XYZ file of C-alpha atoms in Angstrom:
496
model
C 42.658 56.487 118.911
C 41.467 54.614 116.148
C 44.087 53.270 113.304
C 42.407 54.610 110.506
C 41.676 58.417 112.145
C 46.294 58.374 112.395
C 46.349 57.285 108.826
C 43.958 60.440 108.147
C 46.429 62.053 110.507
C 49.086 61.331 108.206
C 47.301 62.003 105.001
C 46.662 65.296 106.049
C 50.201 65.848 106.486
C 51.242 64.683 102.800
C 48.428 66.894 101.395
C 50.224 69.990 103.256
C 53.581 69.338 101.428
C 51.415 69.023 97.926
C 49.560 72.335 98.666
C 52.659 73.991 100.291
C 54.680 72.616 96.503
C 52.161 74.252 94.480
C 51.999 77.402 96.420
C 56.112 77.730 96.482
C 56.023 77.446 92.518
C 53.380 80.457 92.023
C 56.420 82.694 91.685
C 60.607 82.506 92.610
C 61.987 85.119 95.118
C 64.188 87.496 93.918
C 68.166 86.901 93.953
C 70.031 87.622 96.873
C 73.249 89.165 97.160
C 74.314 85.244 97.353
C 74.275 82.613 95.139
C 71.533 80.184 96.524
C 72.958 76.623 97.657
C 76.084 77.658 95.420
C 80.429 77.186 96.942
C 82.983 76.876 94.927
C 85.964 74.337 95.971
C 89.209 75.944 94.937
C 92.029 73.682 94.576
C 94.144 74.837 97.507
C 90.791 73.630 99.576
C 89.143 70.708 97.190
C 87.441 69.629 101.185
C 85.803 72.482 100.382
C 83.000 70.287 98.139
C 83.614 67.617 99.989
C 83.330 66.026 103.471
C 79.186 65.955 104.722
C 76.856 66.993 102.788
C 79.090 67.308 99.345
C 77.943 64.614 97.037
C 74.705 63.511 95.504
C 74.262 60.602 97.029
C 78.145 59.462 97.924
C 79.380 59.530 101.666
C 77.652 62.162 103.240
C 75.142 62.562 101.351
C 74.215 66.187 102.597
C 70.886 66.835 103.033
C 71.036 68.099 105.929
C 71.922 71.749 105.557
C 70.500 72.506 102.215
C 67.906 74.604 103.617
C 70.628 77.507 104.092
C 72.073 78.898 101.220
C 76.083 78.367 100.722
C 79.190 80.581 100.279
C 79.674 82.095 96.720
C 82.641 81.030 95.157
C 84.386 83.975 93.536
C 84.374 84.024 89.820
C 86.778 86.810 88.679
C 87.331 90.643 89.249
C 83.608 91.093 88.098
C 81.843 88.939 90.240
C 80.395 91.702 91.978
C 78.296 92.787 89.077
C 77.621 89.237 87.951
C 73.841 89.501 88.154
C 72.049 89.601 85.021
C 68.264 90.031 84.160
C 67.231 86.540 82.716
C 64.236 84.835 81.855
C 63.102 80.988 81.340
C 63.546 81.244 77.452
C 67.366 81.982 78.084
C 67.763 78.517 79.548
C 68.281 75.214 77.294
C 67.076 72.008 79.179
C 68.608 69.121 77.899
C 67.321 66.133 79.050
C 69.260 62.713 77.889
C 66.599 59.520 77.448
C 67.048 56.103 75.878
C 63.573 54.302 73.954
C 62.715 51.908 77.205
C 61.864 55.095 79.106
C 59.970 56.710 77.055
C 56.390 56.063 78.499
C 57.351 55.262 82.108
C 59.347 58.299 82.375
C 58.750 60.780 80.175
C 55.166 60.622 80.025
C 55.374 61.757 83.669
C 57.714 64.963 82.996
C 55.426 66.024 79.834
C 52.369 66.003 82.468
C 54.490 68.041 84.935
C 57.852 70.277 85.127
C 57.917 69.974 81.385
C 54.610 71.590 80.823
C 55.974 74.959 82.572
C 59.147 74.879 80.107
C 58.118 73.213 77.264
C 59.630 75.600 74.697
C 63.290 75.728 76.730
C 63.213 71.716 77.468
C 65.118 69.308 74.463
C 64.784 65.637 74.433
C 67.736 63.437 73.369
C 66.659 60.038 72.727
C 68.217 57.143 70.382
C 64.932 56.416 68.659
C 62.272 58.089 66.284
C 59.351 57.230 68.339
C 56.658 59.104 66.716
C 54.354 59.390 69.724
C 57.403 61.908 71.190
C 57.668 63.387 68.077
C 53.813 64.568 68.339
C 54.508 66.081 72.074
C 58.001 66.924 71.437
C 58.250 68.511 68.119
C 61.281 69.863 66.677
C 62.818 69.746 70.726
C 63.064 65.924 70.780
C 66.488 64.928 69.029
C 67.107 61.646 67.653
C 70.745 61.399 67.974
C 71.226 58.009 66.146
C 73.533 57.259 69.362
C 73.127 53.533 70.435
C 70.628 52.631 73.262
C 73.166 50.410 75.347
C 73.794 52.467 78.280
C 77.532 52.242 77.920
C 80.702 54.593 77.841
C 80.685 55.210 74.441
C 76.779 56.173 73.911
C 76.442 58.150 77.163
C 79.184 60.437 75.434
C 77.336 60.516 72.156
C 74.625 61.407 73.300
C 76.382 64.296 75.320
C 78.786 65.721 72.166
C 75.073 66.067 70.501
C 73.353 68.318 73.885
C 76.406 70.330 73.883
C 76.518 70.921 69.415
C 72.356 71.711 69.450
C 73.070 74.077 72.806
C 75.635 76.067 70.928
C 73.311 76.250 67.729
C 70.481 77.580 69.964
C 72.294 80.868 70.584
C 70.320 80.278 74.315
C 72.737 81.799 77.657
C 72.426 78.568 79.981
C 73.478 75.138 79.403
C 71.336 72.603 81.767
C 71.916 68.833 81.667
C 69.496 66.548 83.437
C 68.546 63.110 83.162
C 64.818 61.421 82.332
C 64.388 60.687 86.097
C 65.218 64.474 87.786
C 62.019 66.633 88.451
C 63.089 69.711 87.490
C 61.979 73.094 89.495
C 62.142 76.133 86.577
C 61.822 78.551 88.673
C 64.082 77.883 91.372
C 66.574 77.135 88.233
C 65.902 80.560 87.132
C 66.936 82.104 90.235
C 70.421 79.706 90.887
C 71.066 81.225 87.186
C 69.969 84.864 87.659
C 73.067 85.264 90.110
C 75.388 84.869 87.483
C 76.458 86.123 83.935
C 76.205 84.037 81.022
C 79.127 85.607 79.816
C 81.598 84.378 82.912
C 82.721 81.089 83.201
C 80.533 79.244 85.484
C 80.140 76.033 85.777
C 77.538 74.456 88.578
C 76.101 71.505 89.855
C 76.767 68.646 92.399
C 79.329 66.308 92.710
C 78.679 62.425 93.180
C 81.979 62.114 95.276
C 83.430 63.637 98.301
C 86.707 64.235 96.315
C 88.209 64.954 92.833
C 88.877 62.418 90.930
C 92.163 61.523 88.540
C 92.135 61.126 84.881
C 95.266 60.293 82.986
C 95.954 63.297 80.636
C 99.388 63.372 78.382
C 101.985 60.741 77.642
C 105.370 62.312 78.080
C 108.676 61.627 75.494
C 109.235 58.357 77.669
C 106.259 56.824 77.794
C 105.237 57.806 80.823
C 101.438 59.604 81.931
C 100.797 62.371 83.601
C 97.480 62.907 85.535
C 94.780 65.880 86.413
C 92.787 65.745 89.978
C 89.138 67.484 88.883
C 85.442 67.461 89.950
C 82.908 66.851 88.257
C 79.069 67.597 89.007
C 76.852 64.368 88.189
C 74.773 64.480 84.930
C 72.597 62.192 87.203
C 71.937 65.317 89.396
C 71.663 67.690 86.622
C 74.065 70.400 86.548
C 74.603 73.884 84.239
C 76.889 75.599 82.251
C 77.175 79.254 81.058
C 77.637 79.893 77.471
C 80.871 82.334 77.748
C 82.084 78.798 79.188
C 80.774 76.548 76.958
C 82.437 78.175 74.262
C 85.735 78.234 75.677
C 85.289 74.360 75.694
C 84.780 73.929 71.887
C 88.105 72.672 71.051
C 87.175 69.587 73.129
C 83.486 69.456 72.281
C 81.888 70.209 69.025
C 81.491 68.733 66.439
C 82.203 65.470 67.764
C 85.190 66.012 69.589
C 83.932 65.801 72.826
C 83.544 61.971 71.847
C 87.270 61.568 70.813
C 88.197 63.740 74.281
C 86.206 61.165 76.920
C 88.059 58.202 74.232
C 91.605 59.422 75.161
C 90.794 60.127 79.005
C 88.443 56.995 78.975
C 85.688 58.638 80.749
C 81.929 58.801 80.571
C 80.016 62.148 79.712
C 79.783 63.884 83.377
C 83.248 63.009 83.993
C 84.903 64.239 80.285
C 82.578 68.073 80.962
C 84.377 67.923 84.453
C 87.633 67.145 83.212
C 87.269 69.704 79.943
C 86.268 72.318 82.418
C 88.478 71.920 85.769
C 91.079 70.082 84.273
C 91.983 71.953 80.605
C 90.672 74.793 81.247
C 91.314 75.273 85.340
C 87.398 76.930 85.897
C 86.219 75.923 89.581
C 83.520 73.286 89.513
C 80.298 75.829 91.925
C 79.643 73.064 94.544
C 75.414 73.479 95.029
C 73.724 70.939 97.026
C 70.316 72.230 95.511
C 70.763 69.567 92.746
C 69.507 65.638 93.367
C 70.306 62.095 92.027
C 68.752 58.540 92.313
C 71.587 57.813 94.341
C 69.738 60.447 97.668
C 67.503 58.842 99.743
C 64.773 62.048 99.741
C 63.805 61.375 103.304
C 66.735 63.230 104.767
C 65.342 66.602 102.783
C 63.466 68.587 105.328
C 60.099 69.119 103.945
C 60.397 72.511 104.243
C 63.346 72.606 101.819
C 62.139 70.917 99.141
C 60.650 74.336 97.145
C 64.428 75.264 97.278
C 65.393 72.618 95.341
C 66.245 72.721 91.452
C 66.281 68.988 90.808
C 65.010 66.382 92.555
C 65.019 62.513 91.629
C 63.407 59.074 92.752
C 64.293 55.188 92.598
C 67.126 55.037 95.429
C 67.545 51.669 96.562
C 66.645 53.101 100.259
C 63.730 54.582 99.481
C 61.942 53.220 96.029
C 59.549 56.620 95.665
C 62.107 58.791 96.914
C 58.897 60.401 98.923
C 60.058 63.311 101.188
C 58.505 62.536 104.558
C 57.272 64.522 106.538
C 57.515 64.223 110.578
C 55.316 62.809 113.078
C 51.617 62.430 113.960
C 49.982 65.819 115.475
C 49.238 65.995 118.677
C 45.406 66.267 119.512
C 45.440 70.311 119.856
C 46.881 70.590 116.759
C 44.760 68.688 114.803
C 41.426 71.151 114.657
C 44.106 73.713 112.863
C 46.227 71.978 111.118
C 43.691 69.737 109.195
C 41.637 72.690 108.089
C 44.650 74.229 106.916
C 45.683 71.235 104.973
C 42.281 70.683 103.862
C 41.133 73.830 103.456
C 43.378 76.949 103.510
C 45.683 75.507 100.884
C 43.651 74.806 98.391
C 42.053 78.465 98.679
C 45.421 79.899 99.060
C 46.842 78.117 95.519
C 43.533 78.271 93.901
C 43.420 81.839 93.981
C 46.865 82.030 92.924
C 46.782 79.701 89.952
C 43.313 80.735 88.783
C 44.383 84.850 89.005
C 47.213 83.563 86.812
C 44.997 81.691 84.102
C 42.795 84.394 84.151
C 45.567 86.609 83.456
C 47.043 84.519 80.296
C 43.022 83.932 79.576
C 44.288 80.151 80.050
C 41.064 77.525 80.149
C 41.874 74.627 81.944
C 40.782 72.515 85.217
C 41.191 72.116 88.407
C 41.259 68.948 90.761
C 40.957 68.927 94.420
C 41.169 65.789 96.108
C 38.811 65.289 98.726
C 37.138 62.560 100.415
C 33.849 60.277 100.896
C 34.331 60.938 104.118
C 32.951 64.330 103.027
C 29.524 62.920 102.735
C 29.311 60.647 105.548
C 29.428 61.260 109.267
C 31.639 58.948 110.671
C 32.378 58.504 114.441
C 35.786 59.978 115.800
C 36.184 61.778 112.872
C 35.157 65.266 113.473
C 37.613 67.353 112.185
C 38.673 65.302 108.903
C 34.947 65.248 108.385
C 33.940 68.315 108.167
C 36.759 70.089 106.417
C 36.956 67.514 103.485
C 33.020 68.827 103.284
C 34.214 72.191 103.219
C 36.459 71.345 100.383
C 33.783 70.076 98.593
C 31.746 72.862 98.624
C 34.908 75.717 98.283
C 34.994 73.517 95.106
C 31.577 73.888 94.067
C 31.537 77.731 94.923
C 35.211 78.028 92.826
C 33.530 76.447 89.471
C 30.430 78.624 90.041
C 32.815 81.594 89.381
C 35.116 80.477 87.753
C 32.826 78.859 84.763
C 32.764 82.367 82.528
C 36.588 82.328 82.400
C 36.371 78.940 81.428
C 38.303 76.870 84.282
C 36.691 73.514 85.401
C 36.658 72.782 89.318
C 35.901 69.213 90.475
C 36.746 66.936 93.337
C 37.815 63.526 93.480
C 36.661 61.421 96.672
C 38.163 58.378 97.292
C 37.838 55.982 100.319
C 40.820 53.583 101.109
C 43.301 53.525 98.621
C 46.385 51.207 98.612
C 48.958 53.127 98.887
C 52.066 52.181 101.521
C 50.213 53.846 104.358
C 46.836 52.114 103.330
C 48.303 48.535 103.277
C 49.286 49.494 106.672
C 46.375 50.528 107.374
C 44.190 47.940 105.766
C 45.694 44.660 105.170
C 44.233 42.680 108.387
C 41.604 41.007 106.456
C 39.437 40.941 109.801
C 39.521 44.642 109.871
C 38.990 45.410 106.169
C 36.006 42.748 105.583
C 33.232 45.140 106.850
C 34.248 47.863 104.208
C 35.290 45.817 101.371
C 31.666 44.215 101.500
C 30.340 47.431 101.197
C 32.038 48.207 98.266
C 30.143 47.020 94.894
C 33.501 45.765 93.326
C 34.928 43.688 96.106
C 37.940 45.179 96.563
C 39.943 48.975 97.654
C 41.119 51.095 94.958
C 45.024 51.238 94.105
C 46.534 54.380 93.340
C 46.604 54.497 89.680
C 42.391 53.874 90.237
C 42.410 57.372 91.359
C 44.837 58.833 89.225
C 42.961 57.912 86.202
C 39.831 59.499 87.762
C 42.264 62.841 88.072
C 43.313 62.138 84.392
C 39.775 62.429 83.534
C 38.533 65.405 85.018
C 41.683 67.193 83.962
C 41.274 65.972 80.220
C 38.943 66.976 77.689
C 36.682 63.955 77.859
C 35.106 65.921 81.033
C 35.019 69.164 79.032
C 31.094 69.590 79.930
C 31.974 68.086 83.850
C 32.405 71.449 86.698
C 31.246 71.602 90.083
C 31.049 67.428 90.251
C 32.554 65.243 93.418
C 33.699 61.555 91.164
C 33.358 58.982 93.507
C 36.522 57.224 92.537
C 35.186 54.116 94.890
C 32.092 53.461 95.801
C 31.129 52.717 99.552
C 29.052 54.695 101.203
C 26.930 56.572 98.264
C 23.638 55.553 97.590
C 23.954 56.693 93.855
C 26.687 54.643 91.825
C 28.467 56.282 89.084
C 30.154 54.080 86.578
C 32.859 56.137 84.193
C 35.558 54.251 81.605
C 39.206 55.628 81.879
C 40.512 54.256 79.338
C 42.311 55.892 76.859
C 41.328 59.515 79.015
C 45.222 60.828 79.934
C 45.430 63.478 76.729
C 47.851 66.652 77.099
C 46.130 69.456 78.337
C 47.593 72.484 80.725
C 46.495 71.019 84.277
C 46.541 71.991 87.697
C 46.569 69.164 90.486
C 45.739 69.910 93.860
């Protein structure tokens, strides 16, 4: 078995967890009679949270069984009718950024979780960047906090979320950070269980136990202490408003700053200690919420739709890419590839495009395909052939879907250097005989065909439907020569 037919293998497999993403997010399931992913740890129990699997990230790490969805912790004599009807709008996102991140990470969450909750999503920064102030609006806040990432700012910029939240007159408090993906729908759901008007108080802990802040000084000079969690802002977590406002004596208006200054604690920590330790409400241990500190890998791939946050940049695992296992086995192959291929992009094309019919939505549609599409090449039946069939289920989908004004193209790129195709690739004695057939001398990289995405998504292709881009030349006889700069614009886009 050649080298390059198992990294097709692979590929195939990372396309199915794309597909399978974009399917999952077509619409939540209904609310069970338990909270998804949600426990409480009482205080006669605090293991409860802990042990594996309680924190984001600290010993444990508990990945493993997020798949299955965790006790309910009870939350008063009503807890039985706790379910409320809710929708997206009811929901403030808060997401805390400093100015050094505001093109390497926020550009990405404007072109993706953003775009399905733009109107319910804030952005509190430390600079007037007028470039976010065009995308942003009214929802990005300048708090005039400082940009150091100490103490002092992190709980600025906190005291701020929490004043604009209660101004809002929105049910749900969510905190996340500039690096957590956030799913809205799953969010919806976690939220749905509950009513805004109890005190509830979720997210995911960074530790496997409570920590201890010093609280009073007694008559003798002597402290006293309070044990508390705390869910990680790094993780994201969410607060009800019948809570929040229970915690305005220690909050607004700039008192949340002058509460972390006496305790000496940064933002997550002071909301943990206001909450569990002044006013004695149960921190709802969820393991459906993710920090930089996870390595990703340990999510089962079939989990990851169940997740409300996720993150990337671990020290383990630089992507934070959720992998996927093994290579299939030589049966498998004919069916799995042409469901990969194939299948899903039918499957969530008809879903998304019923959808922007629906809404009367224009917009565009990307599949990424292959050159192998157009070229036979030996041992490589199956990968062939369906990549060919993509192209032309793509051709066929902008045919009909032209007079509701939604662009279909492909994208069909040959090697690309990504961490499977250095593998792959980087024997020069293998890759000689395809670089020389490639005009430019050399294999794309990954932003090569991103751009080409950008493009076809963007307005600069608005005349451009039924098309296969090339991204890298190599085996077509016709070249085709396109500029990218200056081509990623905001528009409502679908990636396949």
């Amino acid at each position: 078995m050649s080298s390059s037919w198992l990294g097709l293998r692979r590929a195939c497999v990372l396309l199915s967890v794309t597909a399978a993403a974009r399917a999952g997010s077509g619409a939540a399931q209904p609310a069970g009679s338990d909270v998804p992913g949600a426990r409480a740890g009482s205080r006669g129990e605090r293991g409860g949270g802990g042990g594996p699997g309680a924190g984001a990230g600290g010993r444990g790490g508990g990945l493993g069984g997020t798949a299955q969805p965790a006790r309910q912790g009870r939350l008063g004599p009503s807890s039985g009718s706790a379910k409320e009807s809710l929708e997206l709008k009811d929901i403030f996102i808060a997401v805390k950024t400093t100015r050094k991140y505001h093109r390497t990470r926020l550009d990405l969450l404007f072109q993706t979780w953003i775009s399905q909750a733009r109107g319910q999503t804030f952005i509190f920064t430390d600079w007037e960047d007028q470039e976010l102030r065009l995308k942003a609006g009214d929802h990005m806040i300048n708090t005039n906090c400082s940009a150091v990432h100490t103490r002092q700012a992190l709980c600025c910029k906190m005291s701020v979320e929490y004043d604009k939240f209660l101004e809002s007159g929105q049910k749900w408090f969510c905190h996340v950070d500039d690096d957590n993906y956030v799913n809205p729908r799953t969010l919806l759901r976690l939220l749905s269980a509950f009513s805004h008007s109890q005190d509830v108080y979720v997210g995911r802990p960074s530790l496997d136990h409570p920590i201890e802040a010093a609280d009073h000084v007694q008559s003798d000079g002597s402290k006293t202490s309070v044990k508390f969690w705390f869910a990680t802002g790094g993780a994201g977590f969410c607060i009800s408003r019948g809570l929040a406002l229970k915690m305005s004596p220690w909050a607004s208006l700039g008192n949340f700053i002058s509460t972390a200054e006496r305790v000496r604690l940064p933002d997550d920590c002071t909301i943990g200690y206001i909450i569990e330790g002044l006013l004695e409400v149960k921190l709802l241990h969820s393991p459906l919420f993710h920090s930089h500190l996870e390595n990703l890998q340990r999510l089962r791939g079939e989990s990851v739709l169940q997740q409300v946050t996720l993150s990337y940049g671990d020290p383990e695992n630089k992507h934070n890419v959720v992998s996927v296992g093994g290579v299939f086995g030589l049966q498998q192959d004919p069916t799995r590839c042409l469901d990969v291929n194939l299948r899903a992009v039918l499957h969530v094309s008809q879903i998304v495009a019923r959808q922007m019919i629906t809404q009367k939505t224009p917009g565009a549609i990307v599949n990424v395909s292959s050159q192998a599409s157009q070229r036979a090449l030996r041992d490589h039946a199956v990968y062939c052939s369906t990549k060919s069939a993509l192209d032309m289920l793509s051709k066929v989908m902008a045919m009909e879907l032209g007079p509701h004004k939604i662009r279909v193209n492909t994208v069909n790129p040959t090697v690309v250097m990504t961490d499977m195709g250095r593998i792959n690739w980087s024997d020069p004695q293998k890759s000689a005989a395809m670089i020389n057939r490639i005009p430019l001398g050399k294999f794309a990289e990954v932003d090569d065909v991103v751009n080409s995405i950008l493009f076809l998504l963007s307005d600069k292709s608005a005349m451009t439907t039924g098309s296969s881009l090339m991204a890298q030349i190599c085996w077509s006889t016709n070249l085709l020569t396109i500029s990218h700069s200056r081509l990623a614009k905001e528009t409502p886009l679908l990636f396949l």
